[in-house]
Amino acid sequence: MAALPSVAQDIQLDAITIEGDFEDTFFGDAVAIDSNVTKTGASIARTPRAISVVTEAEIAERGAQDVEQALQYSAGVFAGEYGLDNRSDWYLVRGFRPATFHDGLPARYGFYNDTKPEPFLLSEIGVLRGPASGLYGNGEVGGVVNTGSKTSTEVSDNVAQFQIGSHDRRQVSLDMSHDLNADGSLRGRLVALARDSETQVDYSRDDAFAIAPSITWEPQLGTKLTLLANYQENQGSPMIQFASHYGTLEPAPNGEILDDSLFVGEPGFDRFDSESRGLTLLAEHRLSPVWSLDARMRASRGEADYRHAWWAFDDYPTRYNDDGTIDRTFYRAENELETFGTDLTATADYSVGEVEMQTLLGLSYNRGEYDSDFGYGEQIATIDPFDPDYAGAPDVTVTDNPASTVEERGVYVQNRATFGGSLHLDTGLRYGEIETGETTGAFSSAAVNAEDDAVTGNVALLYAFDNGVSAYASYAESFRQEIVGTDAQGDPFEPTRGDQYEVGLKYQPLGSNSLFTAALFDLTKSNLAIADPDNPGFSIQTGEVEVRGLELEAQTRWGDLRLDANWTLLNTENADGNAIATVAESFGSIWATYAPEAGLARGWEAGTGIRYSGEKQDGSGSTTTPDYTLYDARLAYGTDDYEVALNIRNLADEEHVTYCASAACYFGEGRDISLTTSVKF
């Protein structure tokens, strides 16, 4: 052909760059440089919002045993304000409870009716700080926390893990994947764990079994279909005691301080046994060079047998009887949860003249029904919390109650326009409808008690300089239907609304995965219900809370040293003009890991962490929880095929309370040691 003048030509081929995969740790890269929490997979450095991602490697490196612990080294996130509590993960983002999602779909309706996520089953935890209703609909002003499942969508190593630790903890975990046909278009993965463990609290357990098989079919490039099933069963204890202010922050009437292993429940009665089952469909397909589709759908069921004897809220102010004993409240609940959710998006990448465009169109539907049938029983005898003599539990009759339902529909659009490769303009709009009601029948037969709709928007501008620095400013809104009932005139309450102004800087040095960020924000939550001064027993929506804050975060590497540090300052004000309850005014953490890549110490890894929590108020200005500092440590040795790691949390065994109100205080985690052996095969 080259001999023919009509077709002879020089053919310019695109450059092909081959990069070797280098992973920071045994479990992959420690720092994420992009995230799908914005549903586009965009670079964090060029996203005009505050985003943090806890990677699988960081979960393992910190020795995290639940999502709370995994988030304790993230900027803007205060995790574990209620201390020892096995019923749920508790964390605040910018001072508010965030909306919780799993694999991009809502994960929580009601309380204490499902299992807690097991960290070994997660690929990452993404945090989008600030209002996000433009993407996720009904949600809190604080932001979104999205946990991602390990699935066969990703290529992964086969790993077997064995762990022993404090409180007779024994856990075996398995992550195994394999091609299921000759051309690799069909892949399967199985992630599972089994655990037998006691806890820091006397007479308490934390046993678990979980299994999550998935299968991915990739018939052609650009098309993937993944089916994920999960089953999890936990046999645990509530752990939380609601201890008196006297005996924790201040001495009890007998002059003593309570031990942080305190158990005021009843052996054989207290339990939080939960079970969950789910089926998730994940699909992606590239229609053309411009359009791509993404769909996710999940149906799930959860249930819990919840029995709890706690320190009764009477005998004020000390909550002790005259003889030093205490009263107990006996509670039993049979809780159930059923959910169905789907989120469909279409993304277009195209150009309009010299402007590069990315448009995301979305359609979502979510429904949750949660039911709590419960009852209370009379105590048989008082007990002494310093020397308990457990007297037995009464029979508790459970009363059937109507189930609550939430149904939400939404349509949304997000657009990014890029001018000259450096200036990015992001805009978004969402229309959502939400209905709430009660039912005593089937999942789909609820009556509608309240119906609301809302339009929320977001806009942001980011300029990316050639040296890796990006500067941005953003505005975002949120809405959340959280108040069921009516005012004195019989009108249903409107959703609470939130808005946020944020400016920030991000710096990612060229050619690295280091990331430095700073964010300054002002957010407001309005439409809060407060007591109606003209109609006792009713409420009106005029309350407002405000949070202003600064967040600093750094993830970087200097030779053999990796550093992850963050600091958060918050100025909060509730509807009464006081600081918001449970929210620390300042908190931060730093984690440093030394892992030599050469020499005699190659394969060894030493890490240390510091977690600081500033003072917290109780919302009324009457009780202050002191600040505290905790230290963590890690020592590991590994090769490409195995790793042995020793993790110690709260190295100094510092006894502390995470939060105190005038009525109750909450114990923090004491020293916890775990030894984990991980083997690739």
PDB file of N, CA, C and O in Angstrom, residues 63-120:
ATOM      1  N   GLY A  63      -6.238  -0.947  62.263  1.00  0.00           N
ATOM      2  CA  GLY A  63      -6.804  -2.011  63.090  1.00  0.00           C
ATOM      3  C   GLY A  63      -8.257  -1.773  63.420  1.00  0.00           C
ATOM      4  O   GLY A  63      -8.745  -2.183  64.484  1.00  0.00           O
ATOM      5  N   ALA A  64      -8.993  -1.116  62.513  1.00  0.00           N
ATOM      6  CA  ALA A  64     -10.383  -0.742  62.768  1.00  0.00           C
ATOM      7  C   ALA A  64     -11.276  -1.970  62.841  1.00  0.00           C
ATOM      8  O   ALA A  64     -11.256  -2.824  61.950  1.00  0.00           O
ATOM      9  N   GLN A  65     -12.080  -2.034  63.888  1.00  0.00           N
ATOM     10  CA  GLN A  65     -13.000  -3.151  64.082  1.00  0.00           C
ATOM     11  C   GLN A  65     -14.443  -2.775  63.786  1.00  0.00           C
ATOM     12  O   GLN A  65     -15.331  -3.609  63.881  1.00  0.00           O
ATOM     13  N   ASP A  66     -14.700  -1.515  63.460  1.00  0.00           N
ATOM     14  CA  ASP A  66     -16.012  -1.091  62.988  1.00  0.00           C
ATOM     15  C   ASP A  66     -15.836   0.205  62.209  1.00  0.00           C
ATOM     16  O   ASP A  66     -14.731   0.763  62.118  1.00  0.00           O
ATOM     17  N   VAL A  67     -16.914   0.706  61.618  1.00  0.00           N
ATOM     18  CA  VAL A  67     -16.833   1.909  60.802  1.00  0.00           C
ATOM     19  C   VAL A  67     -16.474   3.122  61.646  1.00  0.00           C
ATOM     20  O   VAL A  67     -15.757   4.024  61.195  1.00  0.00           O
ATOM     21  N   GLU A  68     -16.968   3.179  62.883  1.00  0.00           N
ATOM     22  CA  GLU A  68     -16.595   4.269  63.785  1.00  0.00           C
ATOM     23  C   GLU A  68     -15.084   4.417  63.866  1.00  0.00           C
ATOM     24  O   GLU A  68     -14.531   5.510  63.692  1.00  0.00           O
ATOM     25  N   GLN A  69     -14.401   3.328  64.161  1.00  0.00           N
ATOM     26  CA  GLN A  69     -12.964   3.366  64.320  1.00  0.00           C
ATOM     27  C   GLN A  69     -12.270   3.709  63.003  1.00  0.00           C
ATOM     28  O   GLN A  69     -11.254   4.407  62.990  1.00  0.00           O
ATOM     29  N   ALA A  70     -12.808   3.240  61.897  1.00  0.00           N
ATOM     30  CA  ALA A  70     -12.215   3.540  60.595  1.00  0.00           C
ATOM     31  C   ALA A  70     -12.265   5.020  60.269  1.00  0.00           C
ATOM     32  O   ALA A  70     -11.406   5.546  59.553  1.00  0.00           O
ATOM     33  N   LEU A  71     -13.276   5.752  60.795  1.00  0.00           N
ATOM     34  CA  LEU A  71     -13.451   7.169  60.488  1.00  0.00           C
ATOM     35  C   LEU A  71     -12.763   8.096  61.475  1.00  0.00           C
ATOM     36  O   LEU A  71     -12.814   9.319  61.312  1.00  0.00           O
ATOM     37  N   GLN A  72     -12.103   7.550  62.486  1.00  0.00           N
ATOM     38  CA  GLN A  72     -11.537   8.389  63.539  1.00  0.00           C
ATOM     39  C   GLN A  72     -10.306   9.170  63.109  1.00  0.00           C
ATOM     40  O   GLN A  72      -9.821  10.015  63.861  1.00  0.00           O
ATOM     41  N   TYR A  73      -9.797   8.910  61.906  1.00  0.00           N
ATOM     42  CA  TYR A  73      -8.664   9.664  61.381  1.00  0.00           C
ATOM     43  C   TYR A  73      -9.053  10.472  60.152  1.00  0.00           C
ATOM     44  O   TYR A  73      -8.217  10.744  59.289  1.00  0.00           O
ATOM     45  N   SER A  74     -10.327  10.901  60.063  1.00  0.00           N
ATOM     46  CA  SER A  74     -10.822  11.665  58.918  1.00  0.00           C
ATOM     47  C   SER A  74     -11.168  13.087  59.342  1.00  0.00           C
ATOM     48  O   SER A  74     -11.773  13.303  60.393  1.00  0.00           O
ATOM     49  N   ALA A  75     -10.821  14.051  58.507  1.00  0.00           N
ATOM     50  CA  ALA A  75     -11.109  15.457  58.800  1.00  0.00           C
ATOM     51  C   ALA A  75     -12.608  15.695  58.830  1.00  0.00           C
ATOM     52  O   ALA A  75     -13.360  15.135  58.036  1.00  0.00           O
ATOM     53  N   GLY A  76     -13.050  16.533  59.761  1.00  0.00           N
ATOM     54  CA  GLY A  76     -14.451  16.911  59.841  1.00  0.00           C
ATOM     55  C   GLY A  76     -15.368  15.869  60.424  1.00  0.00           C
ATOM     56  O   GLY A  76     -16.561  16.125  60.591  1.00  0.00           O
ATOM     57  N   VAL A  77     -14.846  14.684  60.741  1.00  0.00           N
ATOM     58  CA  VAL A  77     -15.661  13.577  61.241  1.00  0.00           C
ATOM     59  C   VAL A  77     -15.298  13.296  62.689  1.00  0.00           C
ATOM     60  O   VAL A  77     -14.134  13.014  62.998  1.00  0.00           O
ATOM     61  N   PHE A  78     -16.294  13.387  63.564  1.00  0.00           N
ATOM     62  CA  PHE A  78     -16.080  12.959  64.940  1.00  0.00           C
ATOM     63  C   PHE A  78     -16.833  11.653  65.136  1.00  0.00           C
ATOM     64  O   PHE A  78     -18.062  11.611  65.065  1.00  0.00           O
ATOM     65  N   ALA A  79     -16.096  10.578  65.350  1.00  0.00           N
ATOM     66  CA  ALA A  79     -16.682   9.243  65.407  1.00  0.00           C
ATOM     67  C   ALA A  79     -16.683   8.715  66.829  1.00  0.00           C
ATOM     68  O   ALA A  79     -15.678   8.793  67.535  1.00  0.00           O
ATOM     69  N   GLY A  80     -17.846   8.180  67.237  1.00  0.00           N
ATOM     70  CA  GLY A  80     -17.942   7.511  68.518  1.00  0.00           C
ATOM     71  C   GLY A  80     -18.292   8.400  69.680  1.00  0.00           C
ATOM     72  O   GLY A  80     -17.800   8.199  70.798  1.00  0.00           O
ATOM     73  N   GLU A  81     -19.181   9.390  69.478  1.00  0.00           N
ATOM     74  CA  GLU A  81     -19.486  10.308  70.579  1.00  0.00           C
ATOM     75  C   GLU A  81     -20.224   9.632  71.719  1.00  0.00           C
ATOM     76  O   GLU A  81     -20.214  10.131  72.847  1.00  0.00           O
ATOM     77  N   TYR A  82     -20.879   8.478  71.453  1.00  0.00           N
ATOM     78  CA  TYR A  82     -21.568   7.764  72.531  1.00  0.00           C
ATOM     79  C   TYR A  82     -20.761   6.585  73.059  1.00  0.00           C
ATOM     80  O   TYR A  82     -21.298   5.717  73.739  1.00  0.00           O
ATOM     81  N   GLY A  83     -19.477   6.549  72.733  1.00  0.00           N
ATOM     82  CA  GLY A  83     -18.588   5.584  73.340  1.00  0.00           C
ATOM     83  C   GLY A  83     -18.925   4.144  73.005  1.00  0.00           C
ATOM     84  O   GLY A  83     -19.201   3.803  71.855  1.00  0.00           O
ATOM     85  N   LEU A  84     -18.923   3.293  74.025  1.00  0.00           N
ATOM     86  CA  LEU A  84     -19.125   1.861  73.843  1.00  0.00           C
ATOM     87  C   LEU A  84     -20.597   1.589  73.547  1.00  0.00           C
ATOM     88  O   LEU A  84     -21.452   1.682  74.417  1.00  0.00           O
ATOM     89  N   ASP A  85     -20.899   1.243  72.309  1.00  0.00           N
ATOM     90  CA  ASP A  85     -22.276   0.973  71.903  1.00  0.00           C
ATOM     91  C   ASP A  85     -22.233   0.046  70.705  1.00  0.00           C
ATOM     92  O   ASP A  85     -21.758   0.417  69.624  1.00  0.00           O
ATOM     93  N   ASN A  86     -22.724  -1.160  70.898  1.00  0.00           N
ATOM     94  CA  ASN A  86     -22.664  -2.173  69.848  1.00  0.00           C
ATOM     95  C   ASN A  86     -23.915  -2.189  68.986  1.00  0.00           C
ATOM     96  O   ASN A  86     -24.038  -3.032  68.097  1.00  0.00           O
ATOM     97  N   ARG A  87     -24.840  -1.264  69.204  1.00  0.00           N
ATOM     98  CA  ARG A  87     -26.094  -1.282  68.464  1.00  0.00           C
ATOM     99  C   ARG A  87     -25.982  -0.601  67.109  1.00  0.00           C
ATOM    100  O   ARG A  87     -26.734  -0.910  66.185  1.00  0.00           O
ATOM    101  N   SER A  88     -25.058   0.361  67.003  1.00  0.00           N
ATOM    102  CA  SER A  88     -24.950   1.134  65.781  1.00  0.00           C
ATOM    103  C   SER A  88     -23.610   1.848  65.754  1.00  0.00           C
ATOM    104  O   SER A  88     -22.948   1.988  66.788  1.00  0.00           O
ATOM    105  N   ASP A  89     -23.197   2.294  64.570  1.00  0.00           N
ATOM    106  CA  ASP A  89     -22.041   3.175  64.443  1.00  0.00           C
ATOM    107  C   ASP A  89     -22.521   4.616  64.577  1.00  0.00           C
ATOM    108  O   ASP A  89     -23.480   5.024  63.923  1.00  0.00           O
ATOM    109  N   TRP A  90     -21.833   5.381  65.424  1.00  0.00           N
ATOM    110  CA  TRP A  90     -22.211   6.774  65.658  1.00  0.00           C
ATOM    111  C   TRP A  90     -21.075   7.682  65.225  1.00  0.00           C
ATOM    112  O   TRP A  90     -19.946   7.541  65.686  1.00  0.00           O
ATOM    113  N   TYR A  91     -21.377   8.628  64.352  1.00  0.00           N
ATOM    114  CA  TYR A  91     -20.379   9.609  63.944  1.00  0.00           C
ATOM    115  C   TYR A  91     -21.090  10.863  63.457  1.00  0.00           C
ATOM    116  O   TYR A  91     -22.223  10.832  62.977  1.00  0.00           O
ATOM    117  N   LEU A  92     -20.402  11.988  63.623  1.00  0.00           N
ATOM    118  CA  LEU A  92     -20.902  13.291  63.200  1.00  0.00           C
ATOM    119  C   LEU A  92     -19.987  13.844  62.118  1.00  0.00           C
ATOM    120  O   LEU A  92     -18.760  13.702  62.203  1.00  0.00           O
ATOM    121  N   VAL A  93     -20.573  14.471  61.115  1.00  0.00           N
ATOM    122  CA  VAL A  93     -19.811  15.151  60.077  1.00  0.00           C
ATOM    123  C   VAL A  93     -20.181  16.626  60.138  1.00  0.00           C
ATOM    124  O   VAL A  93     -21.347  16.992  59.994  1.00  0.00           O
ATOM    125  N   ARG A  94     -19.185  17.452  60.410  1.00  0.00           N
ATOM    126  CA  ARG A  94     -19.402  18.893  60.581  1.00  0.00           C
ATOM    127  C   ARG A  94     -20.503  19.190  61.601  1.00  0.00           C
ATOM    128  O   ARG A  94     -21.282  20.117  61.446  1.00  0.00           O
ATOM    129  N   GLY A  95     -20.567  18.355  62.635  1.00  0.00           N
ATOM    130  CA  GLY A  95     -21.478  18.597  63.740  1.00  0.00           C
ATOM    131  C   GLY A  95     -22.844  17.974  63.618  1.00  0.00           C
ATOM    132  O   GLY A  95     -23.660  18.090  64.539  1.00  0.00           O
ATOM    133  N   PHE A  96     -23.126  17.271  62.515  1.00  0.00           N
ATOM    134  CA  PHE A  96     -24.449  16.690  62.307  1.00  0.00           C
ATOM    135  C   PHE A  96     -24.323  15.212  61.933  1.00  0.00           C
ATOM    136  O   PHE A  96     -23.317  14.775  61.367  1.00  0.00           O
ATOM    137  N   ARG A  97     -25.383  14.461  62.239  1.00  0.00           N
ATOM    138  CA  ARG A  97     -25.438  13.069  61.818  1.00  0.00           C
ATOM    139  C   ARG A  97     -25.577  13.018  60.301  1.00  0.00           C
ATOM    140  O   ARG A  97     -26.502  13.595  59.734  1.00  0.00           O
ATOM    141  N   PRO A  98     -24.674  12.363  59.576  1.00  0.00           N
ATOM    142  CA  PRO A  98     -24.766  12.341  58.117  1.00  0.00           C
ATOM    143  C   PRO A  98     -25.786  11.322  57.623  1.00  0.00           C
ATOM    144  O   PRO A  98     -26.225  10.434  58.366  1.00  0.00           O
ATOM    145  N   ALA A  99     -26.176  11.446  56.370  1.00  0.00           N
ATOM    146  CA  ALA A  99     -26.946  10.395  55.722  1.00  0.00           C
ATOM    147  C   ALA A  99     -26.005   9.226  55.457  1.00  0.00           C
ATOM    148  O   ALA A  99     -24.857   9.411  55.041  1.00  0.00           O
ATOM    149  N   THR A 100     -26.461   8.010  55.720  1.00  0.00           N
ATOM    150  CA  THR A 100     -25.613   6.836  55.547  1.00  0.00           C
ATOM    151  C   THR A 100     -26.083   6.031  54.347  1.00  0.00           C
ATOM    152  O   THR A 100     -27.257   5.690  54.225  1.00  0.00           O
ATOM    153  N   PHE A 101     -25.128   5.732  53.475  1.00  0.00           N
ATOM    154  CA  PHE A 101     -25.401   4.976  52.263  1.00  0.00           C
ATOM    155  C   PHE A 101     -24.458   3.784  52.188  1.00  0.00           C
ATOM    156  O   PHE A 101     -23.365   3.788  52.764  1.00  0.00           O
ATOM    157  N   HIS A 102     -24.901   2.763  51.479  1.00  0.00           N
ATOM    158  CA  HIS A 102     -24.059   1.601  51.217  1.00  0.00           C
ATOM    159  C   HIS A 102     -24.172   1.267  49.736  1.00  0.00           C
ATOM    160  O   HIS A 102     -25.279   1.090  49.215  1.00  0.00           O
ATOM    161  N   ASP A 103     -23.033   1.252  49.067  1.00  0.00           N
ATOM    162  CA  ASP A 103     -22.998   1.046  47.612  1.00  0.00           C
ATOM    163  C   ASP A 103     -23.892   2.054  46.890  1.00  0.00           C
ATOM    164  O   ASP A 103     -24.557   1.742  45.901  1.00  0.00           O
ATOM    165  N   GLY A 104     -23.937   3.283  47.414  1.00  0.00           N
ATOM    166  CA  GLY A 104     -24.664   4.353  46.763  1.00  0.00           C
ATOM    167  C   GLY A 104     -26.154   4.380  47.014  1.00  0.00           C
ATOM    168  O   GLY A 104     -26.856   5.221  46.442  1.00  0.00           O
ATOM    169  N   LEU A 105     -26.668   3.517  47.886  1.00  0.00           N
ATOM    170  CA  LEU A 105     -28.099   3.456  48.182  1.00  0.00           C
ATOM    171  C   LEU A 105     -28.315   3.610  49.689  1.00  0.00           C
ATOM    172  O   LEU A 105     -27.459   3.212  50.485  1.00  0.00           O
ATOM    173  N   PRO A 106     -29.465   4.194  50.110  1.00  0.00           N
ATOM    174  CA  PRO A 106     -29.694   4.428  51.539  1.00  0.00           C
ATOM    175  C   PRO A 106     -29.534   3.157  52.364  1.00  0.00           C
ATOM    176  O   PRO A 106     -29.984   2.074  51.962  1.00  0.00           O
ATOM    177  N   ALA A 107     -28.899   3.307  53.533  1.00  0.00           N
ATOM    178  CA  ALA A 107     -28.580   2.142  54.351  1.00  0.00           C
ATOM    179  C   ALA A 107     -29.281   2.128  55.690  1.00  0.00           C
ATOM    180  O   ALA A 107     -29.257   1.104  56.381  1.00  0.00           O
ATOM    181  N   ARG A 108     -29.883   3.235  56.117  1.00  0.00           N
ATOM    182  CA  ARG A 108     -30.460   3.267  57.465  1.00  0.00           C
ATOM    183  C   ARG A 108     -31.841   3.907  57.444  1.00  0.00           C
ATOM    184  O   ARG A 108     -32.037   4.989  56.914  1.00  0.00           O
ATOM    185  N   TYR A 109     -32.789   3.201  58.021  1.00  0.00           N
ATOM    186  CA  TYR A 109     -34.112   3.743  58.319  1.00  0.00           C
ATOM    187  C   TYR A 109     -34.429   3.341  59.756  1.00  0.00           C
ATOM    188  O   TYR A 109     -34.363   2.166  60.107  1.00  0.00           O
ATOM    189  N   GLY A 110     -34.778   4.306  60.590  1.00  0.00           N
ATOM    190  CA  GLY A 110     -35.036   3.978  61.984  1.00  0.00           C
ATOM    191  C   GLY A 110     -33.741   3.598  62.687  1.00  0.00           C
ATOM    192  O   GLY A 110     -32.632   3.903  62.246  1.00  0.00           O
ATOM    193  N   PHE A 111     -33.880   2.877  63.809  1.00  0.00           N
ATOM    194  CA  PHE A 111     -32.721   2.532  64.614  1.00  0.00           C
ATOM    195  C   PHE A 111     -32.818   1.091  65.112  1.00  0.00           C
ATOM    196  O   PHE A 111     -33.904   0.551  65.316  1.00  0.00           O
ATOM    197  N   TYR A 112     -31.655   0.477  65.300  1.00  0.00           N
ATOM    198  CA  TYR A 112     -31.510  -0.807  65.993  1.00  0.00           C
ATOM    199  C   TYR A 112     -32.327  -1.915  65.329  1.00  0.00           C
ATOM    200  O   TYR A 112     -32.976  -2.715  65.992  1.00  0.00           O
ATOM    201  N   ASN A 113     -32.271  -1.972  63.993  1.00  0.00           N
ATOM    202  CA  ASN A 113     -33.032  -2.980  63.266  1.00  0.00           C
ATOM    203  C   ASN A 113     -32.201  -3.664  62.191  1.00  0.00           C
ATOM    204  O   ASN A 113     -32.753  -4.280  61.282  1.00  0.00           O
ATOM    205  N   ASP A 114     -30.877  -3.562  62.293  1.00  0.00           N
ATOM    206  CA  ASP A 114     -30.014  -4.079  61.240  1.00  0.00           C
ATOM    207  C   ASP A 114     -28.647  -4.386  61.844  1.00  0.00           C
ATOM    208  O   ASP A 114     -28.369  -4.053  62.995  1.00  0.00           O
ATOM    209  N   THR A 115     -27.773  -4.981  61.043  1.00  0.00           N
ATOM    210  CA  THR A 115     -26.409  -5.252  61.476  1.00  0.00           C
ATOM    211  C   THR A 115     -25.502  -4.072  61.156  1.00  0.00           C
ATOM    212  O   THR A 115     -25.767  -3.296  60.243  1.00  0.00           O
ATOM    213  N   LYS A 116     -24.433  -3.936  61.925  1.00  0.00           N
ATOM    214  CA  LYS A 116     -23.406  -2.939  61.611  1.00  0.00           C
ATOM    215  C   LYS A 116     -22.502  -3.477  60.504  1.00  0.00           C
ATOM    216  O   LYS A 116     -22.213  -4.675  60.465  1.00  0.00           O
ATOM    217  N   PRO A 117     -22.022  -2.619  59.598  1.00  0.00           N
ATOM    218  CA  PRO A 117     -21.097  -3.088  58.558  1.00  0.00           C
ATOM    219  C   PRO A 117     -19.817  -3.649  59.167  1.00  0.00           C
ATOM    220  O   PRO A 117     -19.262  -3.081  60.114  1.00  0.00           O
ATOM    221  N   GLU A 118     -19.342  -4.755  58.623  1.00  0.00           N
ATOM    222  CA  GLU A 118     -18.072  -5.338  59.040  1.00  0.00           C
ATOM    223  C   GLU A 118     -16.959  -4.777  58.152  1.00  0.00           C
ATOM    224  O   GLU A 118     -17.012  -4.892  56.929  1.00  0.00           O
ATOM    225  N   PRO A 119     -15.921  -4.143  58.732  1.00  0.00           N
ATOM    226  CA  PRO A 119     -14.885  -3.497  57.924  1.00  0.00           C
ATOM    227  C   PRO A 119     -14.203  -4.426  56.924  1.00  0.00           C
ATOM    228  O   PRO A 119     -13.836  -3.982  55.836  1.00  0.00           O
ATOM    229  N   PHE A 120     -14.021  -5.705  57.258  1.00  0.00           N
ATOM    230  CA  PHE A 120     -13.328  -6.602  56.330  1.00  0.00           C
ATOM    231  C   PHE A 120     -14.106  -6.772  55.024  1.00  0.00           C
ATOM    232  O   PHE A 120     -13.513  -7.092  53.992  1.00  0.00           O
TER     233      PHE A 120
END
